[in-house]
PDB file of C-alpha atoms in Angstrom:
ATOM      1  CA  MET Q   1      76.693  90.970 109.302  1.00  0.00           C
ATOM      2  CA  LEU Q   2      73.755  92.486 107.043  1.00  0.00           C
ATOM      3  CA  PHE Q   3      73.625  96.811 107.450  1.00  0.00           C
ATOM      4  CA  TYR Q   4      71.967  99.165 105.113  1.00  0.00           C
ATOM      5  CA  ILE Q   5      73.824 101.569 103.329  1.00  0.00           C
ATOM      6  CA  LEU Q   6      72.910 103.888 100.259  1.00  0.00           C
ATOM      7  CA  THR Q   7      74.123 103.461  97.458  1.00  0.00           C
ATOM      8  CA  PHE Q   8      73.811 105.405  93.964  1.00  0.00           C
ATOM      9  CA  VAL Q   9      70.548 103.419  93.193  1.00  0.00           C
ATOM     10  CA  GLY Q  10      68.964 104.140  96.704  1.00  0.00           C
ATOM     11  CA  LEU Q  11      68.770 101.976  99.510  1.00  0.00           C
ATOM     12  CA  SER Q  12      70.336  98.442  99.395  1.00  0.00           C
ATOM     13  CA  LEU Q  13      70.678  95.611 101.719  1.00  0.00           C
ATOM     14  CA  ALA Q  14      74.333  94.787 101.679  1.00  0.00           C
ATOM     15  CA  GLU Q  15      76.307  91.903 102.758  1.00  0.00           C
ATOM     16  CA  SER Q  16      80.247  90.678 103.854  1.00  0.00           C
ATOM     17  CA  GLY Q  17      81.970  88.447 101.360  1.00  0.00           C
ATOM     18  CA  LYS Q  18      85.281  87.993  99.989  1.00  0.00           C
ATOM     19  CA  THR Q  19      87.329  88.404  96.318  1.00  0.00           C
ATOM     20  CA  THR Q  20      89.567  85.758  95.026  1.00  0.00           C
ATOM     21  CA  ARG Q  21      90.790  85.950  91.315  1.00  0.00           C
ATOM     22  CA  TYR Q  22      91.406  84.128  88.412  1.00  0.00           C
ATOM     23  CA  TRP Q  23      91.252  84.204  84.680  1.00  0.00           C
ATOM     24  CA  ASP Q  24      91.018  80.455  83.104  1.00  0.00           C
ATOM     25  CA  CYS Q  25      89.966  81.831  79.071  1.00  0.00           C
ATOM     26  CA  CYS Q  26      86.812  79.630  79.478  1.00  0.00           C
ATOM     27  CA  LYS Q  27      83.568  80.344  78.717  1.00  0.00           C
ATOM     28  CA  GLY Q  28      81.678  81.680  81.242  1.00  0.00           C
ATOM     29  CA  SER Q  29      78.700  79.852  82.467  1.00  0.00           C
ATOM     30  CA  CYS Q  30      76.499  82.659  81.860  1.00  0.00           C
ATOM     31  CA  GLY Q  31      77.048  82.058  78.275  1.00  0.00           C
ATOM     32  CA  TRP Q  32      74.895  78.959  78.161  1.00  0.00           C
ATOM     33  CA  GLU Q  33      71.390  79.312  78.008  1.00  0.00           C
ATOM     34  CA  LYS Q  34      68.158  79.292  79.913  1.00  0.00           C
ATOM     35  CA  LYS Q  35      70.573  79.969  83.224  1.00  0.00           C
ATOM     36  CA  ALA Q  36      68.998  82.580  84.268  1.00  0.00           C
ATOM     37  CA  ASN Q  37      66.088  85.108  83.234  1.00  0.00           C
ATOM     38  CA  VAL Q  38      68.528  87.248  81.180  1.00  0.00           C
ATOM     39  CA  ASP Q  39      67.707  88.899  77.908  1.00  0.00           C
ATOM     40  CA  LYS Q  40      70.419  86.600  76.289  1.00  0.00           C
ATOM     41  CA  PRO Q  41      73.630  85.008  77.144  1.00  0.00           C
ATOM     42  CA  ILE Q  42      77.134  87.244  77.639  1.00  0.00           C
ATOM     43  CA  ASP Q  43      78.968  87.563  74.911  1.00  0.00           C
ATOM     44  CA  THR Q  44      81.394  85.052  74.046  1.00  0.00           C
ATOM     45  CA  CYS Q  45      84.734  84.835  71.790  1.00  0.00           C
ATOM     46  CA  ALA Q  46      86.583  83.020  69.441  1.00  0.00           C
ATOM     47  CA  LYS Q  47      89.776  82.037  69.909  1.00  0.00           C
ATOM     48  CA  ASP Q  48      91.413  85.586  69.125  1.00  0.00           C
ATOM     49  CA  GLY Q  49      89.401  86.906  72.072  1.00  0.00           C
ATOM     50  CA  THR Q  50      87.667  89.865  70.597  1.00  0.00           C
ATOM     51  CA  THR Q  51      85.178  88.114  67.315  1.00  0.00           C
ATOM     52  CA  ARG Q  52      81.802  87.675  68.935  1.00  0.00           C
ATOM     53  CA  VAL Q  53      80.418  83.624  68.375  1.00  0.00           C
ATOM     54  CA  ALA Q  54      76.627  82.528  68.972  1.00  0.00           C
ATOM     55  CA  SER Q  55      76.282  82.220  73.057  1.00  0.00           C
ATOM     56  CA  ASN Q  56      74.456  79.530  73.028  1.00  0.00           C
ATOM     57  CA  ASP Q  57      74.576  75.943  73.890  1.00  0.00           C
ATOM     58  CA  THR Q  58      75.778  74.491  70.631  1.00  0.00           C
ATOM     59  CA  VAL Q  59      79.527  76.877  71.292  1.00  0.00           C
ATOM     60  CA  LYS Q  60      81.719  74.691  73.461  1.00  0.00           C
ATOM     61  CA  SER Q  61      84.342  76.021  75.656  1.00  0.00           C
ATOM     62  CA  GLY Q  62      87.672  76.318  74.662  1.00  0.00           C
ATOM     63  CA  CYS Q  63      87.864  74.030  78.056  1.00  0.00           C
ATOM     64  CA  ASP Q  64      86.464  71.271  76.711  1.00  0.00           C
ATOM     65  CA  GLY Q  65      88.071  71.131  73.512  1.00  0.00           C
ATOM     66  CA  GLY Q  66      85.610  73.662  71.440  1.00  0.00           C
ATOM     67  CA  GLU Q  67      85.676  77.200  70.015  1.00  0.00           C
ATOM     68  CA  GLY Q  68      84.489  79.600  73.319  1.00  0.00           C
ATOM     69  CA  TYR Q  69      86.467  81.328  75.092  1.00  0.00           C
ATOM     70  CA  MET Q  70      86.129  84.582  77.547  1.00  0.00           C
ATOM     71  CA  CYS Q  71      85.968  87.542  75.546  1.00  0.00           C
ATOM     72  CA  TYR Q  72      89.600  90.095  76.448  1.00  0.00           C
ATOM     73  CA  ASP Q  73      87.337  92.918  77.076  1.00  0.00           C
ATOM     74  CA  GLN Q  74      85.595  91.652  79.765  1.00  0.00           C
ATOM     75  CA  THR Q  75      88.326  92.343  81.892  1.00  0.00           C
ATOM     76  CA  PRO Q  76      88.380  95.502  84.448  1.00  0.00           C
ATOM     77  CA  TRP Q  77      89.269  99.028  83.759  1.00  0.00           C
ATOM     78  CA  SER Q  78      89.174 102.142  86.529  1.00  0.00           C
ATOM     79  CA  VAL Q  79      86.611 104.555  85.932  1.00  0.00           C
ATOM     80  CA  ASN Q  80      88.436 106.884  88.365  1.00  0.00           C
ATOM     81  CA  ASP Q  81      90.973 107.105  91.845  1.00  0.00           C
ATOM     82  CA  SER Q  82      88.341 104.982  93.539  1.00  0.00           C
ATOM     83  CA  TYR Q  83      86.332 103.077  91.595  1.00  0.00           C
ATOM     84  CA  SER Q  84      86.840 100.759  89.238  1.00  0.00           C
ATOM     85  CA  TYR Q  85      84.162  98.288  86.302  1.00  0.00           C
ATOM     86  CA  GLY Q  86      84.656  94.902  86.019  1.00  0.00           C
ATOM     87  CA  PHE Q  87      83.430  91.086  85.862  1.00  0.00           C
ATOM     88  CA  ALA Q  88      83.675  88.251  88.421  1.00  0.00           C
ATOM     89  CA  ALA Q  89      82.602  84.411  89.008  1.00  0.00           C
ATOM     90  CA  ALA Q  90      80.635  84.604  92.106  1.00  0.00           C
ATOM     91  CA  ALA Q  91      79.235  82.008  94.304  1.00  0.00           C
ATOM     92  CA  CYS Q  92      76.345  84.052  95.983  1.00  0.00           C
ATOM     93  CA  CYS Q  93      72.820  85.589  95.338  1.00  0.00           C
ATOM     94  CA  GLY Q  94      70.564  82.227  94.509  1.00  0.00           C
ATOM     95  CA  GLY Q  95      72.755  80.362  92.212  1.00  0.00           C
ATOM     96  CA  GLU Q  96      73.339  80.946  88.579  1.00  0.00           C
ATOM     97  CA  SER Q  97      69.664  81.470  88.474  1.00  0.00           C
ATOM     98  CA  GLY Q  98      69.920  84.486  90.692  1.00  0.00           C
ATOM     99  CA  ALA Q  99      73.062  86.042  90.148  1.00  0.00           C
ATOM    100  CA  CYS Q 100      74.268  85.677  85.824  1.00  0.00           C
ATOM    101  CA  CYS Q 101      74.701  88.892  84.515  1.00  0.00           C
ATOM    102  CA  GLY Q 102      73.520  90.944  87.508  1.00  0.00           C
ATOM    103  CA  CYS Q 103      75.906  93.581  88.936  1.00  0.00           C
ATOM    104  CA  TYR Q 104      76.775  94.213  92.353  1.00  0.00           C
ATOM    105  CA  ASP Q 105      78.842  96.839  94.201  1.00  0.00           C
ATOM    106  CA  LEU Q 106      81.720  96.046  95.883  1.00  0.00           C
ATOM    107  CA  THR Q 107      83.306  97.946  98.799  1.00  0.00           C
ATOM    108  CA  PHE Q 108      86.462  96.740  99.764  1.00  0.00           C
ATOM    109  CA  THR Q 109      87.141  96.616 103.699  1.00  0.00           C
ATOM    110  CA  SER Q 110      90.554  95.561 104.290  1.00  0.00           C
ATOM    111  CA  GLY Q 111      93.858  95.688 102.232  1.00  0.00           C
ATOM    112  CA  PRO Q 112      95.435  98.627 100.370  1.00  0.00           C
ATOM    113  CA  VAL Q 113      92.193  98.948  98.444  1.00  0.00           C
ATOM    114  CA  ASN Q 114      89.874  99.526 101.315  1.00  0.00           C
ATOM    115  CA  GLY Q 115      87.307 102.268 101.094  1.00  0.00           C
ATOM    116  CA  LYS Q 116      87.541 101.580  96.970  1.00  0.00           C
ATOM    117  CA  HIS Q 117      84.795 100.461  94.939  1.00  0.00           C
ATOM    118  CA  MET Q 118      84.354  98.285  92.033  1.00  0.00           C
ATOM    119  CA  ILE Q 119      81.055  97.438  90.047  1.00  0.00           C
ATOM    120  CA  VAL Q 120      81.459  93.757  88.842  1.00  0.00           C
ATOM    121  CA  GLN Q 121      79.230  91.532  86.791  1.00  0.00           C
ATOM    122  CA  ILE Q 122      78.839  88.525  87.246  1.00  0.00           C
ATOM    123  CA  THR Q 123      79.858  86.193  84.317  1.00  0.00           C
ATOM    124  CA  ASN Q 124      80.610  83.215  85.741  1.00  0.00           C
ATOM    125  CA  THR Q 125      80.302  80.916  88.599  1.00  0.00           C
ATOM    126  CA  GLY Q 126      82.416  78.028  90.260  1.00  0.00           C
ATOM    127  CA  GLY Q 127      82.223  74.776  91.810  1.00  0.00           C
ATOM    128  CA  ASP Q 128      85.119  75.533  94.067  1.00  0.00           C
ATOM    129  CA  LEU Q 129      83.897  79.177  95.313  1.00  0.00           C
ATOM    130  CA  GLY Q 130      82.548  79.339  98.986  1.00  0.00           C
ATOM    131  CA  SER Q 131      79.337  81.381  99.998  1.00  0.00           C
ATOM    132  CA  ASN Q 132      79.325  84.832  98.987  1.00  0.00           C
ATOM    133  CA  GLN Q 133      82.975  84.800  97.441  1.00  0.00           C
ATOM    134  CA  PHE Q 134      83.456  86.850  94.093  1.00  0.00           C
ATOM    135  CA  ASP Q 135      86.439  85.503  92.027  1.00  0.00           C
ATOM    136  CA  LEU Q 136      87.237  88.833  90.205  1.00  0.00           C
ATOM    137  CA  ALA Q 137      88.267  88.594  86.321  1.00  0.00           C
ATOM    138  CA  ILE Q 138      91.662  89.849  86.492  1.00  0.00           C
ATOM    139  CA  PRO Q 139      94.113  88.248  83.290  1.00  0.00           C
ATOM    140  CA  GLY Q 140      97.023  86.833  84.623  1.00  0.00           C
ATOM    141  CA  GLY Q 141      95.183  86.328  88.341  1.00  0.00           C
ATOM    142  CA  GLY Q 142      95.201  82.490  87.719  1.00  0.00           C
ATOM    143  CA  VAL Q 143      93.796  79.792  85.965  1.00  0.00           C
ATOM    144  CA  GLY Q 144      92.969  77.748  88.749  1.00  0.00           C
ATOM    145  CA  ILE Q 145      91.029  74.652  88.203  1.00  0.00           C
ATOM    146  CA  TYR Q 146      90.834  74.900  84.540  1.00  0.00           C
ATOM    147  CA  ASN Q 147      93.509  76.306  82.458  1.00  0.00           C
ATOM    148  CA  GLY Q 148      91.885  77.605  78.420  1.00  0.00           C
ATOM    149  CA  CYS Q 149      94.785  79.898  78.290  1.00  0.00           C
ATOM    150  CA  THR Q 150      97.080  77.419  76.733  1.00  0.00           C
ATOM    151  CA  ALA Q 151      94.850  76.666  73.637  1.00  0.00           C
ATOM    152  CA  GLN Q 152      93.606  80.201  73.260  1.00  0.00           C
ATOM    153  CA  SER Q 153      97.215  81.874  73.747  1.00  0.00           C
ATOM    154  CA  GLY Q 154      99.845  79.144  73.758  1.00  0.00           C
ATOM    155  CA  ALA Q 155     100.201  79.642  77.864  1.00  0.00           C
ATOM    156  CA  PRO Q 156     102.413  78.278  80.097  1.00  0.00           C
ATOM    157  CA  SER Q 157     100.723  74.965  81.167  1.00  0.00           C
ATOM    158  CA  ASP Q 158      99.443  76.334  84.511  1.00  0.00           C
ATOM    159  CA  GLY Q 159      98.623  79.733  82.708  1.00  0.00           C
ATOM    160  CA  TRP Q 160     100.873  82.794  83.005  1.00  0.00           C
ATOM    161  CA  GLY Q 161     103.041  82.645  86.458  1.00  0.00           C
ATOM    162  CA  SER Q 162     101.608  80.412  89.193  1.00  0.00           C
ATOM    163  CA  ARG Q 163      98.299  78.588  88.415  1.00  0.00           C
ATOM    164  CA  TYR Q 164      96.753  79.849  91.432  1.00  0.00           C
ATOM    165  CA  GLY Q 165      97.922  83.242  91.967  1.00  0.00           C
ATOM    166  CA  GLY Q 166      98.837  84.027  88.527  1.00  0.00           C
ATOM    167  CA  VAL Q 167     101.586  87.059  87.790  1.00  0.00           C
ATOM    168  CA  SER Q 168     103.452  88.411  90.718  1.00  0.00           C
ATOM    169  CA  SER Q 169     104.608  91.575  88.989  1.00  0.00           C
ATOM    170  CA  ARG Q 170     103.561  94.379  86.908  1.00  0.00           C
ATOM    171  CA  SER Q 171     106.132  93.557  84.685  1.00  0.00           C
ATOM    172  CA  GLU Q 172     104.907  90.346  83.795  1.00  0.00           C
ATOM    173  CA  CYS Q 173     101.971  91.277  82.320  1.00  0.00           C
ATOM    174  CA  SER Q 174     103.898  91.558  78.929  1.00  0.00           C
ATOM    175  CA  GLN Q 175     103.689  87.650  78.681  1.00  0.00           C
ATOM    176  CA  LEU Q 176      99.967  88.010  78.157  1.00  0.00           C
ATOM    177  CA  PRO Q 177      98.361  88.717  74.713  1.00  0.00           C
ATOM    178  CA  SER Q 178      98.055  92.543  74.474  1.00  0.00           C
ATOM    179  CA  GLY Q 179      94.480  92.305  74.543  1.00  0.00           C
ATOM    180  CA  LEU Q 180      94.838  91.497  78.145  1.00  0.00           C
ATOM    181  CA  GLN Q 181      98.108  93.109  79.125  1.00  0.00           C
ATOM    182  CA  ALA Q 182      95.821  96.312  80.081  1.00  0.00           C
ATOM    183  CA  GLY Q 183      93.300  94.027  82.348  1.00  0.00           C
ATOM    184  CA  CYS Q 184      96.100  92.798  83.999  1.00  0.00           C
ATOM    185  CA  GLN Q 185      97.942  95.825  84.557  1.00  0.00           C
ATOM    186  CA  TRP Q 186      95.603  97.142  86.393  1.00  0.00           C
ATOM    187  CA  ARG Q 187      95.741  95.149  89.297  1.00  0.00           C
ATOM    188  CA  PHE Q 188      98.901  96.485  89.977  1.00  0.00           C
ATOM    189  CA  ASP Q 189      98.105  99.355  89.415  1.00  0.00           C
ATOM    190  CA  TRP Q 190      94.340 100.662  90.712  1.00  0.00           C
ATOM    191  CA  PHE Q 191      94.407  97.617  92.660  1.00  0.00           C
ATOM    192  CA  GLN Q 192      97.537  97.961  93.875  1.00  0.00           C
ATOM    193  CA  ASN Q 193      98.177  94.893  93.825  1.00  0.00           C
ATOM    194  CA  ALA Q 194      95.774  93.511  96.332  1.00  0.00           C
ATOM    195  CA  ASP Q 195      95.532  90.364  97.543  1.00  0.00           C
ATOM    196  CA  ASN Q 196      91.964  88.698  97.939  1.00  0.00           C
ATOM    197  CA  PRO Q 197      90.793  91.981  99.849  1.00  0.00           C
ATOM    198  CA  ASN Q 198      87.006  91.243 102.128  1.00  0.00           C
ATOM    199  CA  ILE Q 199      83.964  93.252 100.501  1.00  0.00           C
ATOM    200  CA  ASN Q 200      81.125  94.314 101.547  1.00  0.00           C
ATOM    201  CA  PHE Q 201      78.419  93.888  98.327  1.00  0.00           C
ATOM    202  CA  SER Q 202      75.256  94.990  97.810  1.00  0.00           C
ATOM    203  CA  SER Q 203      72.888  94.757  94.387  1.00  0.00           C
ATOM    204  CA  VAL Q 204      72.722  97.819  91.643  1.00  0.00           C
ATOM    205  CA  ARG Q 205      71.546  98.760  88.355  1.00  0.00           C
ATOM    206  CA  CYS Q 206      74.117  97.829  85.680  1.00  0.00           C
ATOM    207  CA  PRO Q 207      75.797 100.652  84.032  1.00  0.00           C
ATOM    208  CA  ALA Q 208      75.532 100.412  80.047  1.00  0.00           C
ATOM    209  CA  GLU Q 209      79.506 100.284  80.108  1.00  0.00           C
ATOM    210  CA  ILE Q 210      79.306  96.972  81.164  1.00  0.00           C
ATOM    211  CA  ILE Q 211      76.703  95.413  79.888  1.00  0.00           C
ATOM    212  CA  ALA Q 212      78.225  96.807  75.896  1.00  0.00           C
ATOM    213  CA  LYS Q 213      80.607  94.425  76.610  1.00  0.00           C
ATOM    214  CA  THR Q 214      78.921  91.561  77.652  1.00  0.00           C
ATOM    215  CA  ASN Q 215      75.392  92.799  76.046  1.00  0.00           C
ATOM    216  CA  CYS Q 216      73.725  90.678  78.806  1.00  0.00           C
ATOM    217  CA  ASN Q 217      70.483  91.704  80.528  1.00  0.00           C
ATOM    218  CA  ARG Q 218      68.344  90.491  83.285  1.00  0.00           C
ATOM    219  CA  VAL Q 219      64.998  90.709  82.387  1.00  0.00           C
TER     220      VAL Q 219
END
């Protein structure tokens, strides 16, 4: 159901949707050229998760035998008790051309995070996602269909924890590379281990703090 809400950037039309979680370590689909009207594709990282590599069609994904992986700093973090920033794969907003590098304010409407907000930038898509589904990029959230985490970090064949769902406790975050542990712990702290909560979402201007981690702006 559509309804109007007032966001910090003005009156915006919101829609309902749902969330899931994943972290497959693969180069994001918004890291390829000409996917959308952006100044440049999202940053892609080398095997160490921090060194930026060329974000273009010459760098293959680590999930396809290449050298491009998700960056360790493209993980969620809390701004305060009621707001967080992060990244997501999504099936919404006009497909890749309309979604890549766009930011959305997610208002959670179910579970322990009911009423909390999260602004995410879309960095990926997914053929297995349903309409208006945001797959939150949370380290240790499950590798899903693809698993680049074994090639990148020596993770088990199904990733850390279950292939779909990931680790089941905060203590298991210690299994992940040190650069991903804070993002994994976020799920059990700010996110209160919510299991695929529903949302209302609306388009917003990307905060500078998010852009600083992807270097991708829509133009």
